mmCIF file of C-alpha atoms in Angstrom:
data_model
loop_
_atom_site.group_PDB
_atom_site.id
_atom_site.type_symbol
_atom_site.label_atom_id
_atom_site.label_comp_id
_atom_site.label_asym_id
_atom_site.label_seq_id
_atom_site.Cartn_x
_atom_site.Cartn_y
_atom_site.Cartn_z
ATOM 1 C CA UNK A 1 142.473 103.174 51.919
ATOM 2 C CA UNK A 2 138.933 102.855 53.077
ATOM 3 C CA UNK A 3 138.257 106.058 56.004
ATOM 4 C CA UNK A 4 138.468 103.939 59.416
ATOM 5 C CA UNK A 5 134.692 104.244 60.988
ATOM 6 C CA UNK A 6 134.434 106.326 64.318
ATOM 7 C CA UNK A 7 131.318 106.141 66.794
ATOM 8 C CA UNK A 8 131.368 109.254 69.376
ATOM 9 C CA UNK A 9 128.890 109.852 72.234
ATOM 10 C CA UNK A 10 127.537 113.194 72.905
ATOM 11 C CA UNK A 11 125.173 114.724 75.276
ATOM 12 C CA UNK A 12 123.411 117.034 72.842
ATOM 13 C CA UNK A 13 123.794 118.506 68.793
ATOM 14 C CA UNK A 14 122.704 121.359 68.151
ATOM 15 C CA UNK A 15 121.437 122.375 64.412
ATOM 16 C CA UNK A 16 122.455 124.971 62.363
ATOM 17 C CA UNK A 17 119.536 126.644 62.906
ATOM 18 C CA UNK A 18 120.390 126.989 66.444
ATOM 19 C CA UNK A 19 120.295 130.910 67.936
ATOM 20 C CA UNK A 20 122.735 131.738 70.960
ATOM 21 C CA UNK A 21 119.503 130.976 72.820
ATOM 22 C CA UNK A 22 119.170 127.857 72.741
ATOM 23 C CA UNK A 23 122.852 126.917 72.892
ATOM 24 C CA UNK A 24 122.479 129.448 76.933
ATOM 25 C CA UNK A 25 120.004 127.028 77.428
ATOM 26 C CA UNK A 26 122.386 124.381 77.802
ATOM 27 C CA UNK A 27 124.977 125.533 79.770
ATOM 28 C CA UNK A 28 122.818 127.573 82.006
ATOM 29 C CA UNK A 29 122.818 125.165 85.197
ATOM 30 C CA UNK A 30 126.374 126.390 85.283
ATOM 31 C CA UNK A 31 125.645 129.796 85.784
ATOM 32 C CA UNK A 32 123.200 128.903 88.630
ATOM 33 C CA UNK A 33 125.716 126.548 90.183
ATOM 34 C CA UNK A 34 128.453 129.190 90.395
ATOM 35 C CA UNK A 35 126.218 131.437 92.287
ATOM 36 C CA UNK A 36 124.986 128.548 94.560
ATOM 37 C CA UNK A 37 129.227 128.486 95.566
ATOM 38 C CA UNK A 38 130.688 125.669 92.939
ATOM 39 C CA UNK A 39 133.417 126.719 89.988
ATOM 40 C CA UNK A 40 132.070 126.338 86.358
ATOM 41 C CA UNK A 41 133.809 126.299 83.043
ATOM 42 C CA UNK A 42 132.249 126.919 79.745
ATOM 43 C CA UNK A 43 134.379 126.325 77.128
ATOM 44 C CA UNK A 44 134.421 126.884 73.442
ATOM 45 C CA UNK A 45 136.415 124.811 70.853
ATOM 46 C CA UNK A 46 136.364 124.606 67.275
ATOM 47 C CA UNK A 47 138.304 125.309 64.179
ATOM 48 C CA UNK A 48 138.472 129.328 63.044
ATOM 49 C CA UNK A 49 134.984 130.492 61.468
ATOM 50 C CA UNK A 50 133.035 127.806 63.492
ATOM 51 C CA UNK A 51 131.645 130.611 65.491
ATOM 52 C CA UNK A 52 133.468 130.239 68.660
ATOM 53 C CA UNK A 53 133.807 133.570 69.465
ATOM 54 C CA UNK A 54 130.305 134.833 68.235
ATOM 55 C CA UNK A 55 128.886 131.674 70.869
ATOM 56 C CA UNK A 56 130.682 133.773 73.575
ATOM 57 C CA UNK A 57 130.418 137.030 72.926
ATOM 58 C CA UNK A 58 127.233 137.831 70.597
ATOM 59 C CA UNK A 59 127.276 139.878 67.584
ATOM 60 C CA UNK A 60 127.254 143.315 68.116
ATOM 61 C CA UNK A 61 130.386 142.929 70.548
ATOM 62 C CA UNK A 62 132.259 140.755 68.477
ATOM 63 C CA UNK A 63 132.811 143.537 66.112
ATOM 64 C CA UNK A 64 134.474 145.690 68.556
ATOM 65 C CA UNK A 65 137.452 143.696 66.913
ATOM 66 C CA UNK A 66 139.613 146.071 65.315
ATOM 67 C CA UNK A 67 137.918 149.296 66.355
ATOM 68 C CA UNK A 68 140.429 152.344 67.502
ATOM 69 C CA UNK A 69 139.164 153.407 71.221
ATOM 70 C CA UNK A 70 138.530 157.346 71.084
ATOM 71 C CA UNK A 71 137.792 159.789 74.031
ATOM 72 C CA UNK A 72 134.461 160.549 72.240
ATOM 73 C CA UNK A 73 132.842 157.360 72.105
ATOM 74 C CA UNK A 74 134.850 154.922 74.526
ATOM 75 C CA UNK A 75 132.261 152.296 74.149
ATOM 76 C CA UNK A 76 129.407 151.497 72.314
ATOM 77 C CA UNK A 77 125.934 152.241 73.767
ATOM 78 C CA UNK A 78 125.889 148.930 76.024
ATOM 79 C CA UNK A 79 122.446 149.982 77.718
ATOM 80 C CA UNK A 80 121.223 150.238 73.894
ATOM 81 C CA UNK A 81 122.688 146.987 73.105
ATOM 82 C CA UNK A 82 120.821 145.170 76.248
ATOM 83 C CA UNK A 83 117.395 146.201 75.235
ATOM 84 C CA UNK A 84 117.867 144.771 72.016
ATOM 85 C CA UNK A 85 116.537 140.923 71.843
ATOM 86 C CA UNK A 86 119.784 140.180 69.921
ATOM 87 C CA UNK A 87 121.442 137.243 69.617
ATOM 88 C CA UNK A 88 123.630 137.884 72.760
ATOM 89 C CA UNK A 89 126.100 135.815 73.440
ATOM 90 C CA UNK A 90 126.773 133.918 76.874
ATOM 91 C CA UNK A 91 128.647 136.284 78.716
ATOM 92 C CA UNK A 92 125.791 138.685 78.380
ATOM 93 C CA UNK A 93 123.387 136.051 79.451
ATOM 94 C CA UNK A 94 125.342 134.674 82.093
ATOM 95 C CA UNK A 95 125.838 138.306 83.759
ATOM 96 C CA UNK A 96 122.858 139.047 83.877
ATOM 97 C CA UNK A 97 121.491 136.000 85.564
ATOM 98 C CA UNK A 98 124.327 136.242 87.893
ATOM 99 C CA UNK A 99 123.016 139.834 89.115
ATOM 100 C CA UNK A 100 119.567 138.920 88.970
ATOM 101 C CA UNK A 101 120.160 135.340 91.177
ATOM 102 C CA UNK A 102 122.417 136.953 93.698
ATOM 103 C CA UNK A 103 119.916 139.976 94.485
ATOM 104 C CA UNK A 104 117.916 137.925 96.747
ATOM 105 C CA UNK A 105 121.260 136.426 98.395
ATOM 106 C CA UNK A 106 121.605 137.589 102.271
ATOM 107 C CA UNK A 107 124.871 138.952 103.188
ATOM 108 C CA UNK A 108 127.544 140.694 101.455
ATOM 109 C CA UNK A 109 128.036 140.028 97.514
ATOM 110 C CA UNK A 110 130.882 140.908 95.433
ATOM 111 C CA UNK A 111 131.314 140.081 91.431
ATOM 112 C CA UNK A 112 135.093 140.672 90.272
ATOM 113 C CA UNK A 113 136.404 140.154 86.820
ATOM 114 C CA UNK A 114 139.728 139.100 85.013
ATOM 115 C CA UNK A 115 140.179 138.590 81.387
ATOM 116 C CA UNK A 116 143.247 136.691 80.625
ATOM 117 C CA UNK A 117 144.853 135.896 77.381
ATOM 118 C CA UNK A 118 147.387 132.906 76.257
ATOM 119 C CA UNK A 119 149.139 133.593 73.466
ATOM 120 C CA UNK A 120 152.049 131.333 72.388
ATOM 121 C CA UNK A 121 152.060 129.518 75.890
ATOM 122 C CA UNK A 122 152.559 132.594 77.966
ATOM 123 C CA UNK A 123 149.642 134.517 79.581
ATOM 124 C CA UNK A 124 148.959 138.291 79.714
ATOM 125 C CA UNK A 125 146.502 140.322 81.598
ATOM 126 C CA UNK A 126 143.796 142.149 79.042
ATOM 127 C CA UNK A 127 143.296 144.239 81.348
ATOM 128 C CA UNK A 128 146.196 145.748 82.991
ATOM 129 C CA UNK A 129 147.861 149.041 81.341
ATOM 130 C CA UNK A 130 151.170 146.449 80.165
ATOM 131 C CA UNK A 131 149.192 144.111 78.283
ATOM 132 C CA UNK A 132 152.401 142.639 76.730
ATOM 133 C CA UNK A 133 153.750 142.015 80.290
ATOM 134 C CA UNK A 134 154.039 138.085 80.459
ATOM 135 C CA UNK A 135 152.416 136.787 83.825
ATOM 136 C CA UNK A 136 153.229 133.697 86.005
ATOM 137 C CA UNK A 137 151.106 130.966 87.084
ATOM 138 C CA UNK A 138 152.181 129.956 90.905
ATOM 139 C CA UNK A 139 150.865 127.716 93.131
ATOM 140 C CA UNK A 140 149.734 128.516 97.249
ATOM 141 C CA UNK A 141 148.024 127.100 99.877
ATOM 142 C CA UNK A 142 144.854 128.506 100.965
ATOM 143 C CA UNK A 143 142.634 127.725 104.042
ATOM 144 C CA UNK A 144 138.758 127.086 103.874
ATOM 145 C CA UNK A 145 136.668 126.145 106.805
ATOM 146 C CA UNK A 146 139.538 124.549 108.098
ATOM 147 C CA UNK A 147 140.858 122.987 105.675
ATOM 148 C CA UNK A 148 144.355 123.538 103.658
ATOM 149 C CA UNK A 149 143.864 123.467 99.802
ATOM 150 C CA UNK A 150 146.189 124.157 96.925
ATOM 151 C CA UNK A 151 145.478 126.908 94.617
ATOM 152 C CA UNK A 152 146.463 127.631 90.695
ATOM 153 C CA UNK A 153 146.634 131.369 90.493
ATOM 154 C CA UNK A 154 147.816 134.064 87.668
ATOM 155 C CA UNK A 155 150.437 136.244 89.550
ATOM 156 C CA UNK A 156 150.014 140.355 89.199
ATOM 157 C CA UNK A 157 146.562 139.623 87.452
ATOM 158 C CA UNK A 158 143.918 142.465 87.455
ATOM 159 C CA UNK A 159 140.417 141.773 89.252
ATOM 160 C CA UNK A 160 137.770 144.468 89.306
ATOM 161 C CA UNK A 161 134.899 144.423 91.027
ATOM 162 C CA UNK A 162 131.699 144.988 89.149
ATOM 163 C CA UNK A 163 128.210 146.056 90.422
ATOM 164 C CA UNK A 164 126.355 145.353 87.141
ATOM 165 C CA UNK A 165 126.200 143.988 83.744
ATOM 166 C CA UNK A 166 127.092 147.571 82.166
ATOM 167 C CA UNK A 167 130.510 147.607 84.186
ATOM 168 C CA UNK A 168 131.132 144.795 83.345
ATOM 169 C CA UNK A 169 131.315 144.740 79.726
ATOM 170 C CA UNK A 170 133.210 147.946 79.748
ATOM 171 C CA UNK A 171 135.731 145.948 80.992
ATOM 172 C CA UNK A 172 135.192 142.890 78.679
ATOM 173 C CA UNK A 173 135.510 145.291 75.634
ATOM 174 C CA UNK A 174 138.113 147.084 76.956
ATOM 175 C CA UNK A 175 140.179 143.705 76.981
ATOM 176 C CA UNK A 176 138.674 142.385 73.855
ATOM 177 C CA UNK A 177 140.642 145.870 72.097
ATOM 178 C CA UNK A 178 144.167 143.803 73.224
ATOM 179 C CA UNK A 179 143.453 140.760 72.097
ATOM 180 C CA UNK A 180 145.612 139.181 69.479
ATOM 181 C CA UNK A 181 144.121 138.471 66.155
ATOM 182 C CA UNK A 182 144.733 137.795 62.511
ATOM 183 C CA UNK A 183 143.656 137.207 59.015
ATOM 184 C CA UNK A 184 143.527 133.759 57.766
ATOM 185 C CA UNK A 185 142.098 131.968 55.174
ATOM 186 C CA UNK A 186 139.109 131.286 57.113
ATOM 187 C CA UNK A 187 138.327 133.704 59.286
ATOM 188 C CA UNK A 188 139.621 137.465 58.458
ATOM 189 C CA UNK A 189 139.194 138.080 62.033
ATOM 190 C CA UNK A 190 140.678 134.845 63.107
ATOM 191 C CA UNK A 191 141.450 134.723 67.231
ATOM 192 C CA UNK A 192 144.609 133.596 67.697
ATOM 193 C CA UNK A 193 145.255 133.477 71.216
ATOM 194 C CA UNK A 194 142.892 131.561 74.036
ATOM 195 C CA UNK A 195 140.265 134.337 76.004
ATOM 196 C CA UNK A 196 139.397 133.509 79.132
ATOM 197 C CA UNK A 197 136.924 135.720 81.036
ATOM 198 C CA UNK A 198 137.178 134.830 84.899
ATOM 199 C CA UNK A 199 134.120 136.153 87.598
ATOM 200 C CA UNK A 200 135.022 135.517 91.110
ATOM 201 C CA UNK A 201 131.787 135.329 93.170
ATOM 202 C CA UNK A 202 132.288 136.274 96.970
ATOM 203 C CA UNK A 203 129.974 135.644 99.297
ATOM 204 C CA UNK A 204 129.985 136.936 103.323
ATOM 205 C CA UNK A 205 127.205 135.549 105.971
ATOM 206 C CA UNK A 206 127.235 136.245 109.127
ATOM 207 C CA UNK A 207 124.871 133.935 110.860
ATOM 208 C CA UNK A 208 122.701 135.634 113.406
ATOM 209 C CA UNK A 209 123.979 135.623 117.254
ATOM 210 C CA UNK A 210 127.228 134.532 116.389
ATOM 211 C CA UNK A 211 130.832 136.277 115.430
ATOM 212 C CA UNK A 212 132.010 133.989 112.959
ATOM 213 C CA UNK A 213 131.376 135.407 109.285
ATOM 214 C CA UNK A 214 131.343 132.551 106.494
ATOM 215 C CA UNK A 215 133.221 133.550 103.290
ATOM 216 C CA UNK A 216 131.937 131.602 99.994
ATOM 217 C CA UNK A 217 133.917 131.821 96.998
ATOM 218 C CA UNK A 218 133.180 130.642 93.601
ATOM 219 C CA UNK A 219 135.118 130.797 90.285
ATOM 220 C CA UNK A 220 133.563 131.017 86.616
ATOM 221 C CA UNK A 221 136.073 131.043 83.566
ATOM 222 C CA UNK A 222 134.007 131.460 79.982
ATOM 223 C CA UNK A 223 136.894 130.191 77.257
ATOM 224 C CA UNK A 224 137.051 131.131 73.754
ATOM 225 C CA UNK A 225 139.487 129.245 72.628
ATOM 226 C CA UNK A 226 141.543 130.186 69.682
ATOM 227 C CA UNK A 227 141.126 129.433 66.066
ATOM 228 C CA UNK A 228 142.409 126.172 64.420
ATOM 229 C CA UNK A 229 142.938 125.530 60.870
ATOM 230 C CA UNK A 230 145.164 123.414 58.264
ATOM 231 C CA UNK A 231 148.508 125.666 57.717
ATOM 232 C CA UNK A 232 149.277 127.111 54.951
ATOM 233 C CA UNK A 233 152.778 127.630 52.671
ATOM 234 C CA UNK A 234 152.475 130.904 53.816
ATOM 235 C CA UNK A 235 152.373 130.452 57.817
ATOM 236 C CA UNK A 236 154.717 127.463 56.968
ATOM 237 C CA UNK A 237 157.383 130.480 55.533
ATOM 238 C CA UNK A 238 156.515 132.593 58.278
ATOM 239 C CA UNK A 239 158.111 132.395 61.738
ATOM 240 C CA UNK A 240 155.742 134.179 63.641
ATOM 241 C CA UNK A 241 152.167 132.399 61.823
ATOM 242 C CA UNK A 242 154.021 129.746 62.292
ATOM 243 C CA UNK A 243 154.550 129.577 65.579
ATOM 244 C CA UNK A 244 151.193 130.379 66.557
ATOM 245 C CA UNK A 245 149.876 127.380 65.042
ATOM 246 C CA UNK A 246 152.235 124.997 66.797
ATOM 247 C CA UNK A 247 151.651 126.821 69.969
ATOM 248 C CA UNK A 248 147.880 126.955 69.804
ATOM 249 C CA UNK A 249 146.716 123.169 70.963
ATOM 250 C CA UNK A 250 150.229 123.203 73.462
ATOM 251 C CA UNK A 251 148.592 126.641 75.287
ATOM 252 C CA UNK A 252 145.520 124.422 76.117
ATOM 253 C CA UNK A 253 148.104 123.347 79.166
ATOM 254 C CA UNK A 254 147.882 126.963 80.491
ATOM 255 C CA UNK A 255 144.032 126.496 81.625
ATOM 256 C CA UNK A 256 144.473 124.389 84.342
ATOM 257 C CA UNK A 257 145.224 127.355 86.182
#
């Protein structure tokens, strides 16, 4: 049988020459849209070894993967790693033109951040002391210049607040230590759960001559989805490999939350 013929449309392709750069540069009206009060998603999907995970995270802390945490040397030199011009990946670029955007920004500011994971369509906190503690996604109603809206949040999750780009990826690597991952014929580091790094932005003004104090929220969730691949006869003999794979493309339900 002759291979049916497919057109697709696409905004932009990007070469393989491409650098983390340039693929910022795309998504970057995002980042300046979530600080101007409007939720962004930037969301990475491919199969394992595309470079998913090295899009989001950057080189140098993409290989935290695997490392054992010691008193010593709790993280790597992050100031050391920012004054490098290395191919950092968007979570590095985005934080820092968060910080630098919302200096200028009147009123009170606050940056908090979550890193959730979704591993076999249940969803743990990468941050919270019981990482294997399976969370709940409930609904509420929440009120915004008078207005009722319904909400999508993660019940119990962990939100820090953050003052800079060095706090922040303490807590990024910190999470990225839990994460699940796994050899495959592919990738040896293979992701094999969904990431998905939340910043809250909160904004207070309090217009001049007047009592009433405006709260702005915005949301920002950075997705590194997880690795997918043809299975093999050995995930097809094992119950837990397998299980993963069938569970992988179902979890992509979980991020409507």
């Amino acid at each position: 049988r002759y291979p049916v013929s497919r057109e697709f449309s696409l905004d932009r392709v990007l070469g393989p020459s491409s650098s983390n750069a340039d693929v910022y540069n795309l998504v970057r009206d995002s980042i300046k849209s979530f600080t101007e009060g409007f939720n962004s998603t930037i969301l990475a999907f491919g199969q394992s070894g595309s470079g998913k995970t090295h899009t989001i995270l950057g080189q140098k802390i993409e290989s935290v993967f695997g490392r054992e945490e010691t008193e010593e040397s709790q993280y790597f030199e992050i100031e050391d790693h920012l004054a490098q011009a290395g191919d950092h990946g968007i979570i590095i670029r985005s934080l820092r033109d968060i910080f630098r955007e919302t200096k200028h920004i009147s009123g009170k500011v606050s940056l908090y951040c979550s890193f959730i994971e979704i591993y076999n369509e249940n969803t743990y906190d990468l941050l919270a002391r019981e990482t294997k503690k399976k969370l709940s996604i409930r609904e509420r109603v929440v009120s915004q210049l008078g207005n009722n809206n319904t909400e999508i949040f993660v019940e119990g999750l962990t939100r820090r607040r953050v003052h800079n780009t060095n706090e922040a990826l303490k807590l990024l690597q910190r999470g990225l230590r839990q994460r699940r991952t796994r050899a495959t014929e592919m990738n040896e580091h293979s992701s094999r759960s969904h990431a998905v790094f939340r910043m809250v932005l909160e904004i207070e003004d309090s217009s001049k001559g007047s009592d009433v104090t405006v709260l702005r929220r915005s949301k920002l969730q950075i997705v590194d989805l997880a690795g997918s691949e043809k299975m093999s006869e050995n995930d097809l003999t094992s119950s837990g490999s397998f299980a993963e794979h069938k569970n992988i493309n179902q979890s992509l339900s979980v991020l409507g939350m």
